[in-house]
């Protein structure tokens, strides 16, 4: 079978040089290669990532989550513009396994990031498409490395606050920001305790107009609730603040806290430890995903599975014994 090979690909060197020189068009094209599922692109992507790897990592990686409608995109527009004013280069990526390229959460939101998306110092890329969360997270992770190599020193990774993608984003960022609304109960906001526990900072958004007092009450409540959590490994106590993304208030404070955090975790060693830990975790996630894929794609496994399922149901064999047998079948399928 002759593999389809896209004609418009550059050489690996051209991608690497382009990315390292901060060329946004080449950066986009390199991300397209990394996101591609074509066999020929996989080889190219591997070479590009290998070459840019030593130039990655020089950034602060910030995860942003909250339920749809809480104002993430509007917040990113305000926050991104503020950071650019301070002289930063900001890349905005997202993880949303449910999104297809055509209706990626960020793409649909570009109207909310109208000014930011026109700025030279901002780079916005919608979520990669893909079937599994692991696949999408891989692509976003590698896109992040490319953005860093291209000179973006603040990486914002947005995720919709409704599932496992938070854990994926938390696993690839240095600082985790949770946006909340006043007056809506936690259940209503679909935020699980586990996500609250991951947060380094909670921002009560839409603290404007007649929402200001309610937001202040919510801030105090959440601050008290967070005090009950055990101290994080980072040594950082999460803070709760208010902001309005439309009135542009509270935005500076978010950055101030992130800088304080960075100072603390750089000094106490957590910043580097955590990044090292994340790299190793990324490795294991890939091994686990790939093993699973190999296992369930095996024809031998498939037939053994369907055979044994009946025996399990009729109590001829225990599920534990069946699992052993299926794994033996899998191992044998690799013997020459
Ligand atoms: N009053 C007010 N409205 C906001 C604020 N931030 C976002 N919104 C509005 O909330 C809606 C959802 O915002 P969006 O950024 O798309 O939320 P996302 O789904 O979390 O990305 C939009 O209509 C925004 O204009 C804010 O700080 N104050
Ligand atoms: Mg959005």
mmCIF file of C-alpha atoms and ligand atoms in Angstrom:
data_model
loop_
_atom_site.group_PDB
_atom_site.id
_atom_site.type_symbol
_atom_site.label_atom_id
_atom_site.label_comp_id
_atom_site.label_asym_id
_atom_site.label_seq_id
_atom_site.Cartn_x
_atom_site.Cartn_y
_atom_site.Cartn_z
ATOM 1 C CA UNK A 1 0.000 0.000 0.000
ATOM 2 C CA UNK A 2 1.336 3.378 -0.993
ATOM 3 C CA UNK A 3 0.996 5.862 1.829
ATOM 4 C CA UNK A 4 -0.627 9.158 0.961
ATOM 5 C CA UNK A 5 1.918 11.925 1.252
ATOM 6 C CA UNK A 6 0.819 15.556 1.343
ATOM 7 C CA UNK A 7 2.605 17.650 -1.276
ATOM 8 C CA UNK A 8 2.795 20.874 0.668
ATOM 9 C CA UNK A 9 5.201 19.638 3.341
ATOM 10 C CA UNK A 10 8.532 21.358 3.948
ATOM 11 C CA UNK A 11 11.768 19.708 5.005
ATOM 12 C CA UNK A 12 12.191 19.091 8.737
ATOM 13 C CA UNK A 13 14.942 21.707 8.791
ATOM 14 C CA UNK A 14 12.669 24.330 7.266
ATOM 15 C CA UNK A 15 10.085 23.727 9.992
ATOM 16 C CA UNK A 16 12.686 23.821 12.738
ATOM 17 C CA UNK A 17 14.384 26.990 11.453
ATOM 18 C CA UNK A 18 11.018 28.660 10.918
ATOM 19 C CA UNK A 19 9.762 27.803 14.390
ATOM 20 C CA UNK A 20 12.996 28.868 16.081
ATOM 21 C CA UNK A 21 12.911 32.200 14.268
ATOM 22 C CA UNK A 22 9.373 32.767 15.575
ATOM 23 C CA UNK A 23 7.689 32.569 12.172
ATOM 24 C CA UNK A 24 4.003 32.149 12.986
ATOM 25 C CA UNK A 25 3.023 30.725 9.620
ATOM 26 C CA UNK A 26 5.651 28.008 9.890
ATOM 27 C CA UNK A 27 4.681 27.410 13.517
ATOM 28 C CA UNK A 28 1.110 26.754 12.398
ATOM 29 C CA UNK A 29 2.270 24.420 9.676
ATOM 30 C CA UNK A 30 4.521 22.565 12.097
ATOM 31 C CA UNK A 31 1.594 22.088 14.482
ATOM 32 C CA UNK A 32 -0.439 20.743 11.580
ATOM 33 C CA UNK A 33 2.257 18.120 11.005
ATOM 34 C CA UNK A 34 2.309 17.213 14.707
ATOM 35 C CA UNK A 35 -1.476 16.891 14.756
ATOM 36 C CA UNK A 36 -1.601 14.805 11.600
ATOM 37 C CA UNK A 37 -2.384 11.107 11.719
ATOM 38 C CA UNK A 38 -0.647 10.304 8.422
ATOM 39 C CA UNK A 39 2.238 7.847 8.709
ATOM 40 C CA UNK A 40 4.560 10.066 6.647
ATOM 41 C CA UNK A 41 3.815 13.017 8.935
ATOM 42 C CA UNK A 42 4.550 11.003 12.056
ATOM 43 C CA UNK A 43 8.176 10.568 10.999
ATOM 44 C CA UNK A 44 8.456 14.247 10.117
ATOM 45 C CA UNK A 45 6.818 15.292 13.406
ATOM 46 C CA UNK A 46 9.230 13.153 15.392
ATOM 47 C CA UNK A 47 12.224 14.829 13.757
ATOM 48 C CA UNK A 48 10.830 18.323 14.289
ATOM 49 C CA UNK A 49 10.027 17.729 17.975
ATOM 50 C CA UNK A 50 13.416 16.143 18.590
ATOM 51 C CA UNK A 51 15.161 19.219 17.156
ATOM 52 C CA UNK A 52 13.113 21.855 18.949
ATOM 53 C CA UNK A 53 13.038 20.043 22.297
ATOM 54 C CA UNK A 54 16.208 21.682 23.669
ATOM 55 C CA UNK A 55 14.606 25.078 22.943
ATOM 56 C CA UNK A 56 11.339 24.334 24.735
ATOM 57 C CA UNK A 57 10.303 24.820 28.336
ATOM 58 C CA UNK A 58 11.131 28.481 28.741
ATOM 59 C CA UNK A 59 7.681 29.651 29.706
ATOM 60 C CA UNK A 60 5.049 29.678 32.362
ATOM 61 C CA UNK A 61 2.272 27.230 31.483
ATOM 62 C CA UNK A 62 -1.132 28.178 32.781
ATOM 63 C CA UNK A 63 -4.201 25.942 32.643
ATOM 64 C CA UNK A 64 -7.575 27.694 32.596
ATOM 65 C CA UNK A 65 -10.826 25.911 33.272
ATOM 66 C CA UNK A 66 -14.435 26.559 34.213
ATOM 67 C CA UNK A 67 -17.833 25.573 32.885
ATOM 68 C CA UNK A 68 -18.922 26.738 29.438
ATOM 69 C CA UNK A 69 -20.198 30.294 29.692
ATOM 70 C CA UNK A 70 -18.160 31.251 32.764
ATOM 71 C CA UNK A 71 -16.128 33.595 30.566
ATOM 72 C CA UNK A 72 -12.876 31.764 29.822
ATOM 73 C CA UNK A 73 -12.487 33.129 26.317
ATOM 74 C CA UNK A 74 -13.420 36.648 27.362
ATOM 75 C CA UNK A 75 -10.993 36.402 30.273
ATOM 76 C CA UNK A 76 -8.222 35.170 27.986
ATOM 77 C CA UNK A 77 -8.839 38.118 25.664
ATOM 78 C CA UNK A 78 -8.402 40.580 28.551
ATOM 79 C CA UNK A 79 -5.559 38.682 30.235
ATOM 80 C CA UNK A 80 -3.684 38.076 26.984
ATOM 81 C CA UNK A 81 -3.824 41.739 26.000
ATOM 82 C CA UNK A 82 -2.570 42.706 29.454
ATOM 83 C CA UNK A 83 0.368 40.285 29.204
ATOM 84 C CA UNK A 84 1.290 41.564 25.772
ATOM 85 C CA UNK A 85 1.328 45.096 27.147
ATOM 86 C CA UNK A 86 3.856 43.868 29.705
ATOM 87 C CA UNK A 87 6.002 42.617 26.841
ATOM 88 C CA UNK A 88 5.124 38.918 26.824
ATOM 89 C CA UNK A 89 4.364 36.675 23.908
ATOM 90 C CA UNK A 90 1.266 34.603 24.578
ATOM 91 C CA UNK A 91 0.187 31.317 23.018
ATOM 92 C CA UNK A 92 -3.354 30.059 23.569
ATOM 93 C CA UNK A 93 -4.092 26.376 23.079
ATOM 94 C CA UNK A 94 -6.969 24.212 24.172
ATOM 95 C CA UNK A 95 -7.828 20.661 25.037
ATOM 96 C CA UNK A 96 -11.298 19.621 24.099
ATOM 97 C CA UNK A 97 -11.596 15.996 23.026
ATOM 98 C CA UNK A 98 -15.209 16.512 22.012
ATOM 99 C CA UNK A 99 -14.424 19.229 19.520
ATOM 100 C CA UNK A 100 -13.898 18.711 15.869
ATOM 101 C CA UNK A 101 -11.535 21.020 14.049
ATOM 102 C CA UNK A 102 -14.431 22.843 12.384
ATOM 103 C CA UNK A 103 -16.156 23.597 15.659
ATOM 104 C CA UNK A 104 -13.230 23.743 18.084
ATOM 105 C CA UNK A 105 -14.073 25.627 21.227
ATOM 106 C CA UNK A 106 -11.527 28.349 20.604
ATOM 107 C CA UNK A 107 -12.277 28.715 16.932
ATOM 108 C CA UNK A 108 -15.951 29.266 17.702
ATOM 109 C CA UNK A 109 -14.841 31.764 20.326
ATOM 110 C CA UNK A 110 -12.561 33.796 18.109
ATOM 111 C CA UNK A 111 -15.112 36.580 18.171
ATOM 112 C CA UNK A 112 -14.508 36.790 21.940
ATOM 113 C CA UNK A 113 -10.796 37.097 21.293
ATOM 114 C CA UNK A 114 -11.137 39.514 18.459
ATOM 115 C CA UNK A 115 -8.373 41.962 19.357
ATOM 116 C CA UNK A 116 -6.034 39.342 20.746
ATOM 117 C CA UNK A 117 -6.249 37.175 17.645
ATOM 118 C CA UNK A 118 -5.121 40.132 15.546
ATOM 119 C CA UNK A 119 -2.033 40.785 17.639
ATOM 120 C CA UNK A 120 1.434 39.911 16.464
ATOM 121 C CA UNK A 121 2.476 38.722 19.951
ATOM 122 C CA UNK A 122 -0.438 36.331 20.337
ATOM 123 C CA UNK A 123 -0.809 32.917 18.823
ATOM 124 C CA UNK A 124 -4.186 31.173 19.056
ATOM 125 C CA UNK A 125 -4.737 27.569 18.092
ATOM 126 C CA UNK A 126 -7.991 25.654 18.544
ATOM 127 C CA UNK A 127 -8.076 22.185 20.064
ATOM 128 C CA UNK A 128 -6.630 19.329 18.079
ATOM 129 C CA UNK A 129 -9.225 16.865 16.961
ATOM 130 C CA UNK A 130 -8.943 13.241 17.885
ATOM 131 C CA UNK A 131 -10.845 10.338 19.238
ATOM 132 C CA UNK A 132 -9.144 9.820 22.569
ATOM 133 C CA UNK A 133 -8.296 12.294 25.276
ATOM 134 C CA UNK A 134 -4.784 10.847 25.321
ATOM 135 C CA UNK A 135 -4.358 11.543 21.621
ATOM 136 C CA UNK A 136 -5.621 15.105 21.908
ATOM 137 C CA UNK A 137 -3.477 15.752 24.998
ATOM 138 C CA UNK A 138 -0.371 14.491 23.203
ATOM 139 C CA UNK A 139 -0.968 16.869 20.350
ATOM 140 C CA UNK A 140 -1.615 19.836 22.609
ATOM 141 C CA UNK A 141 1.495 18.962 24.638
ATOM 142 C CA UNK A 142 3.692 18.887 21.571
ATOM 143 C CA UNK A 143 2.104 22.058 20.190
ATOM 144 C CA UNK A 144 3.002 23.703 23.478
ATOM 145 C CA UNK A 145 6.657 22.707 23.054
ATOM 146 C CA UNK A 146 6.630 24.162 19.546
ATOM 147 C CA UNK A 147 5.122 27.443 20.793
ATOM 148 C CA UNK A 148 7.816 27.692 23.463
ATOM 149 C CA UNK A 149 10.527 27.074 20.906
ATOM 150 C CA UNK A 150 8.970 29.876 18.847
ATOM 151 C CA UNK A 151 9.482 32.272 21.759
ATOM 152 C CA UNK A 152 6.072 32.312 23.451
ATOM 153 C CA UNK A 153 6.811 32.725 27.131
ATOM 154 C CA UNK A 154 3.274 32.481 28.445
ATOM 155 C CA UNK A 155 1.215 29.466 27.421
ATOM 156 C CA UNK A 156 -2.487 29.463 28.236
ATOM 157 C CA UNK A 157 -4.248 26.143 27.897
ATOM 158 C CA UNK A 158 -8.005 26.347 28.040
ATOM 159 C CA UNK A 159 -10.277 23.433 28.710
ATOM 160 C CA UNK A 160 -14.015 23.090 29.084
ATOM 161 C CA UNK A 161 -14.785 22.354 32.703
ATOM 162 C CA UNK A 162 -16.775 19.205 32.305
ATOM 163 C CA UNK A 163 -14.633 16.108 32.482
ATOM 164 C CA UNK A 164 -11.271 14.458 32.429
ATOM 165 C CA UNK A 165 -9.650 17.038 30.216
ATOM 166 C CA UNK A 166 -8.967 19.130 33.355
ATOM 167 C CA UNK A 167 -6.689 16.425 34.647
ATOM 168 C CA UNK A 168 -4.881 16.344 31.315
ATOM 169 C CA UNK A 169 -4.400 20.121 31.367
ATOM 170 C CA UNK A 170 -3.343 20.083 35.005
ATOM 171 C CA UNK A 171 -0.790 17.431 34.074
ATOM 172 C CA UNK A 172 0.908 19.691 31.549
ATOM 173 C CA UNK A 173 0.793 23.086 33.231
ATOM 174 C CA UNK A 174 2.591 24.887 36.059
ATOM 175 C CA UNK A 175 -0.380 26.830 37.370
ATOM 176 C CA UNK A 176 -4.033 25.937 37.355
ATOM 177 C CA UNK A 177 -6.678 28.644 37.252
ATOM 178 C CA UNK A 178 -10.339 27.952 37.864
ATOM 179 C CA UNK A 179 -12.985 30.464 36.814
ATOM 180 C CA UNK A 180 -16.238 30.417 38.763
ATOM 181 C CA UNK A 181 -19.425 32.417 38.968
ATOM 182 C CA UNK A 182 -21.075 33.891 42.031
ATOM 183 C CA UNK A 183 -24.444 32.622 43.064
ATOM 184 C CA UNK A 184 -24.355 29.336 41.208
ATOM 185 C CA UNK A 185 -23.820 26.338 43.487
ATOM 186 C CA UNK A 186 -20.873 24.056 42.832
ATOM 187 C CA UNK A 187 -23.201 21.376 41.497
ATOM 188 C CA UNK A 188 -24.769 23.855 39.151
ATOM 189 C CA UNK A 189 -21.332 24.759 37.860
ATOM 190 C CA UNK A 190 -20.472 21.144 37.333
ATOM 191 C CA UNK A 191 -17.212 21.605 39.214
ATOM 192 C CA UNK A 192 -16.101 18.574 41.107
ATOM 193 C CA UNK A 193 -14.185 18.719 44.350
ATOM 194 C CA UNK A 194 -11.200 17.177 42.608
ATOM 195 C CA UNK A 195 -11.003 20.159 40.293
ATOM 196 C CA UNK A 196 -11.240 22.617 43.175
ATOM 197 C CA UNK A 197 -8.353 20.745 44.746
ATOM 198 C CA UNK A 198 -6.222 21.177 41.648
ATOM 199 C CA UNK A 199 -6.769 24.940 41.533
ATOM 200 C CA UNK A 200 -3.890 27.257 42.446
ATOM 201 C CA UNK A 201 -6.234 30.166 42.056
ATOM 202 C CA UNK A 202 -9.975 30.628 41.799
ATOM 203 C CA UNK A 203 -11.288 33.700 40.032
ATOM 204 C CA UNK A 204 -14.898 34.703 40.547
ATOM 205 C CA UNK A 205 -15.577 36.108 37.099
ATOM 206 C CA UNK A 206 -18.285 38.541 35.997
ATOM 207 C CA UNK A 207 -17.814 40.538 39.198
ATOM 208 C CA UNK A 208 -19.389 43.591 37.646
ATOM 209 C CA UNK A 209 -22.606 45.640 37.644
ATOM 210 C CA UNK A 210 -25.059 44.263 40.235
ATOM 211 C CA UNK A 211 -22.996 41.116 40.611
ATOM 212 C CA UNK A 212 -20.224 42.771 42.625
ATOM 213 C CA UNK A 213 -21.542 42.118 46.134
ATOM 214 C CA UNK A 214 -22.605 38.575 45.353
ATOM 215 C CA UNK A 215 -19.142 37.957 43.944
ATOM 216 C CA UNK A 216 -17.480 39.221 47.092
ATOM 217 C CA UNK A 217 -19.590 36.845 49.186
ATOM 218 C CA UNK A 218 -18.711 33.969 46.873
ATOM 219 C CA UNK A 219 -15.040 34.900 47.100
ATOM 220 C CA UNK A 220 -15.075 34.685 50.892
ATOM 221 C CA UNK A 221 -16.966 31.385 50.786
ATOM 222 C CA UNK A 222 -14.572 29.787 48.351
ATOM 223 C CA UNK A 223 -11.564 31.128 50.205
ATOM 224 C CA UNK A 224 -12.864 29.507 53.386
ATOM 225 C CA UNK A 225 -13.602 26.268 51.572
ATOM 226 C CA UNK A 226 -10.092 26.137 50.112
ATOM 227 C CA UNK A 227 -8.550 26.641 53.537
ATOM 228 C CA UNK A 228 -9.998 23.264 54.500
ATOM 229 C CA UNK A 229 -7.992 21.452 51.859
ATOM 230 C CA UNK A 230 -4.620 20.070 52.905
ATOM 231 C CA UNK A 231 -1.608 22.176 51.918
ATOM 232 C CA UNK A 232 -0.574 21.423 48.356
ATOM 233 C CA UNK A 233 2.765 19.789 47.576
ATOM 234 C CA UNK A 234 3.848 23.055 45.988
ATOM 235 C CA UNK A 235 3.616 24.773 49.360
ATOM 236 C CA UNK A 236 1.272 27.317 47.819
ATOM 237 C CA UNK A 237 -2.040 28.288 49.402
ATOM 238 C CA UNK A 238 -4.585 28.885 46.658
ATOM 239 C CA UNK A 239 -6.092 32.349 46.469
ATOM 240 C CA UNK A 240 -9.571 33.411 45.486
ATOM 241 C CA UNK A 241 -10.125 36.753 43.762
ATOM 242 C CA UNK A 242 -12.760 38.568 41.744
ATOM 243 C CA UNK A 243 -12.503 39.770 38.179
ATOM 244 C CA UNK A 244 -14.519 41.210 35.392
ATOM 245 C CA UNK A 245 -13.315 40.342 31.967
ATOM 246 C CA UNK A 246 -15.563 42.892 30.347
ATOM 247 C CA UNK A 247 -14.706 45.775 32.704
ATOM 248 C CA UNK A 248 -11.080 44.679 32.826
ATOM 249 C CA UNK A 249 -10.835 44.575 36.598
ATOM 250 C CA UNK A 250 -8.912 42.023 38.640
ATOM 251 C CA UNK A 251 -6.825 40.971 35.652
ATOM 252 C CA UNK A 252 -3.556 42.430 36.972
ATOM 253 C CA UNK A 253 -4.052 40.673 40.289
ATOM 254 C CA UNK A 254 -4.199 37.286 38.555
ATOM 255 C CA UNK A 255 -0.787 37.863 37.020
ATOM 256 C CA UNK A 256 0.631 39.164 40.302
ATOM 257 C CA UNK A 257 -0.421 35.964 42.055
ATOM 258 C CA UNK A 258 1.028 33.823 39.279
ATOM 259 C CA UNK A 259 4.336 35.664 39.645
ATOM 260 C CA UNK A 260 4.285 35.136 43.417
ATOM 261 C CA UNK A 261 3.605 31.467 42.823
ATOM 262 C CA UNK A 262 6.430 31.226 40.311
ATOM 263 C CA UNK A 263 8.807 32.848 42.790
ATOM 264 C CA UNK A 264 7.806 30.447 45.559
ATOM 265 C CA UNK A 265 7.995 27.241 43.530
ATOM 266 C CA UNK A 266 11.224 28.203 41.806
ATOM 267 C CA UNK A 267 12.820 28.829 45.179
ATOM 268 C CA UNK A 268 11.530 25.670 46.847
ATOM 269 C CA UNK A 269 12.317 23.472 43.849
ATOM 270 C CA UNK A 270 8.739 22.406 43.151
ATOM 271 C CA UNK A 271 8.634 24.074 39.726
ATOM 272 C CA UNK A 272 11.374 21.888 38.300
ATOM 273 C CA UNK A 273 10.350 18.754 40.197
ATOM 274 C CA UNK A 274 6.823 19.069 38.969
ATOM 275 C CA UNK A 275 7.907 19.507 35.363
ATOM 276 C CA UNK A 276 10.162 16.464 35.607
ATOM 277 C CA UNK A 277 7.352 14.489 37.142
ATOM 278 C CA UNK A 278 5.007 15.615 34.357
ATOM 279 C CA UNK A 279 7.435 14.448 31.667
ATOM 280 C CA UNK A 280 7.660 10.986 33.193
ATOM 281 C CA UNK A 281 3.900 10.851 33.616
ATOM 282 C CA UNK A 282 3.532 11.774 29.950
ATOM 283 C CA UNK A 283 5.812 8.859 29.092
ATOM 284 C CA UNK A 284 3.728 6.393 31.104
ATOM 285 C CA UNK A 285 0.478 7.719 29.708
ATOM 286 C CA UNK A 286 1.798 7.028 26.229
ATOM 287 C CA UNK A 287 3.019 3.569 27.090
ATOM 288 C CA UNK A 288 -0.327 2.736 28.672
ATOM 289 C CA UNK A 289 -2.334 4.084 25.759
ATOM 290 C CA UNK A 290 -0.204 2.338 23.170
ATOM 291 C CA UNK A 291 -0.254 -0.994 25.016
ATOM 292 C CA UNK A 292 -3.995 -0.828 25.292
ATOM 293 C CA UNK A 293 -4.303 -0.036 21.611
ATOM 294 C CA UNK A 294 -2.027 -2.931 20.621
ATOM 295 C CA UNK A 295 -3.852 -5.306 22.926
ATOM 296 C CA UNK A 296 -7.391 -4.561 21.790
ATOM 297 C CA UNK A 297 -6.422 -4.352 18.130
ATOM 298 C CA UNK A 298 -5.011 -7.859 18.232
ATOM 299 C CA UNK A 299 -7.174 -10.329 16.289
ATOM 300 C CA UNK A 300 -6.128 -13.182 18.614
ATOM 301 C CA UNK A 301 -7.173 -11.209 21.654
ATOM 302 C CA UNK A 302 -10.464 -10.332 20.044
ATOM 303 C CA UNK A 303 -11.460 -13.923 19.324
ATOM 304 C CA UNK A 304 -10.240 -15.225 22.675
ATOM 305 C CA UNK A 305 -12.206 -12.457 24.385
ATOM 306 C CA UNK A 306 -15.486 -13.277 22.700
ATOM 307 C CA UNK A 307 -14.987 -16.985 23.396
ATOM 308 C CA UNK A 308 -14.266 -16.499 27.068
ATOM 309 C CA UNK A 309 -17.034 -13.989 27.658
ATOM 310 C CA UNK A 310 -19.594 -16.759 27.305
ATOM 311 C CA UNK A 311 -17.701 -19.023 29.655
ATOM 312 C CA UNK A 312 -17.578 -16.249 32.209
ATOM 313 C CA UNK A 313 -21.288 -15.633 31.997
ATOM 314 C CA UNK A 314 -22.063 -19.339 32.388
ATOM 315 C CA UNK A 315 -19.619 -19.493 35.320
ATOM 316 C CA UNK A 316 -17.341 -21.984 33.596
ATOM 317 C CA UNK A 317 -14.366 -19.760 34.152
ATOM 318 C CA UNK A 318 -13.695 -16.904 36.544
ATOM 319 C CA UNK A 319 -13.029 -13.418 35.145
ATOM 320 C CA UNK A 320 -9.604 -13.479 36.805
ATOM 321 C CA UNK A 321 -8.625 -16.737 35.107
ATOM 322 C CA UNK A 322 -10.076 -15.514 31.781
ATOM 323 C CA UNK A 323 -8.011 -12.336 31.948
ATOM 324 C CA UNK A 324 -4.855 -14.415 32.477
ATOM 325 C CA UNK A 325 -5.694 -16.596 29.497
ATOM 326 C CA UNK A 326 -6.353 -13.616 27.242
ATOM 327 C CA UNK A 327 -3.062 -12.013 28.239
ATOM 328 C CA UNK A 328 -1.258 -15.303 27.530
ATOM 329 C CA UNK A 329 -2.874 -15.297 24.090
ATOM 330 C CA UNK A 330 -1.621 -11.753 23.562
ATOM 331 C CA UNK A 331 1.926 -12.636 24.600
ATOM 332 C CA UNK A 332 1.973 -15.677 22.289
ATOM 333 C CA UNK A 333 0.845 -13.566 19.345
ATOM 334 C CA UNK A 334 4.269 -11.846 19.542
ATOM 335 C CA UNK A 335 6.306 -15.056 19.450
ATOM 336 C CA UNK A 336 7.947 -15.702 16.050
HETATM 337 N N1 LIG B 1 -20.877 40.714 32.680
HETATM 338 C C1 LIG B 1 -19.864 39.946 32.282
HETATM 339 N N2 LIG B 1 -20.047 39.088 31.250
HETATM 340 C C2 LIG B 1 -19.007 38.321 30.852
HETATM 341 C C3 LIG B 1 -17.733 38.389 31.478
HETATM 342 N N3 LIG B 1 -16.911 37.494 30.883
HETATM 343 C C4 LIG B 1 -17.639 36.891 29.918
HETATM 344 N N4 LIG B 1 -18.900 37.386 29.892
HETATM 345 C C5 LIG B 1 -19.986 36.977 28.987
HETATM 346 O O1 LIG B 1 -20.301 35.601 29.246
HETATM 347 C C6 LIG B 1 -20.586 34.924 28.041
HETATM 348 C C7 LIG B 1 -19.690 33.694 27.904
HETATM 349 O O2 LIG B 1 -18.349 34.093 27.750
HETATM 350 P P1 LIG B 1 -17.209 33.162 27.103
HETATM 351 O O3 LIG B 1 -15.939 33.921 27.218
HETATM 352 O O4 LIG B 1 -17.604 32.724 25.755
HETATM 353 O O5 LIG B 1 -17.225 31.910 28.077
HETATM 354 P P2 LIG B 1 -16.478 30.481 27.938
HETATM 355 O O6 LIG B 1 -17.504 29.535 27.403
HETATM 356 O O7 LIG B 1 -16.100 30.124 29.326
HETATM 357 O O8 LIG B 1 -15.319 30.653 27.024
HETATM 358 C C8 LIG B 1 -20.403 35.927 26.929
HETATM 359 O O9 LIG B 1 -21.655 36.447 26.584
HETATM 360 C C9 LIG B 1 -19.534 37.001 27.551
HETATM 361 O O10 LIG B 1 -19.729 38.262 26.980
HETATM 362 C C10 LIG B 1 -17.577 39.320 32.572
HETATM 363 O O11 LIG B 1 -16.511 39.455 33.205
HETATM 364 N N5 LIG B 1 -18.665 40.071 32.917
HETATM 365 MG MG1 LIG B 2 -14.618 29.563 25.365
#
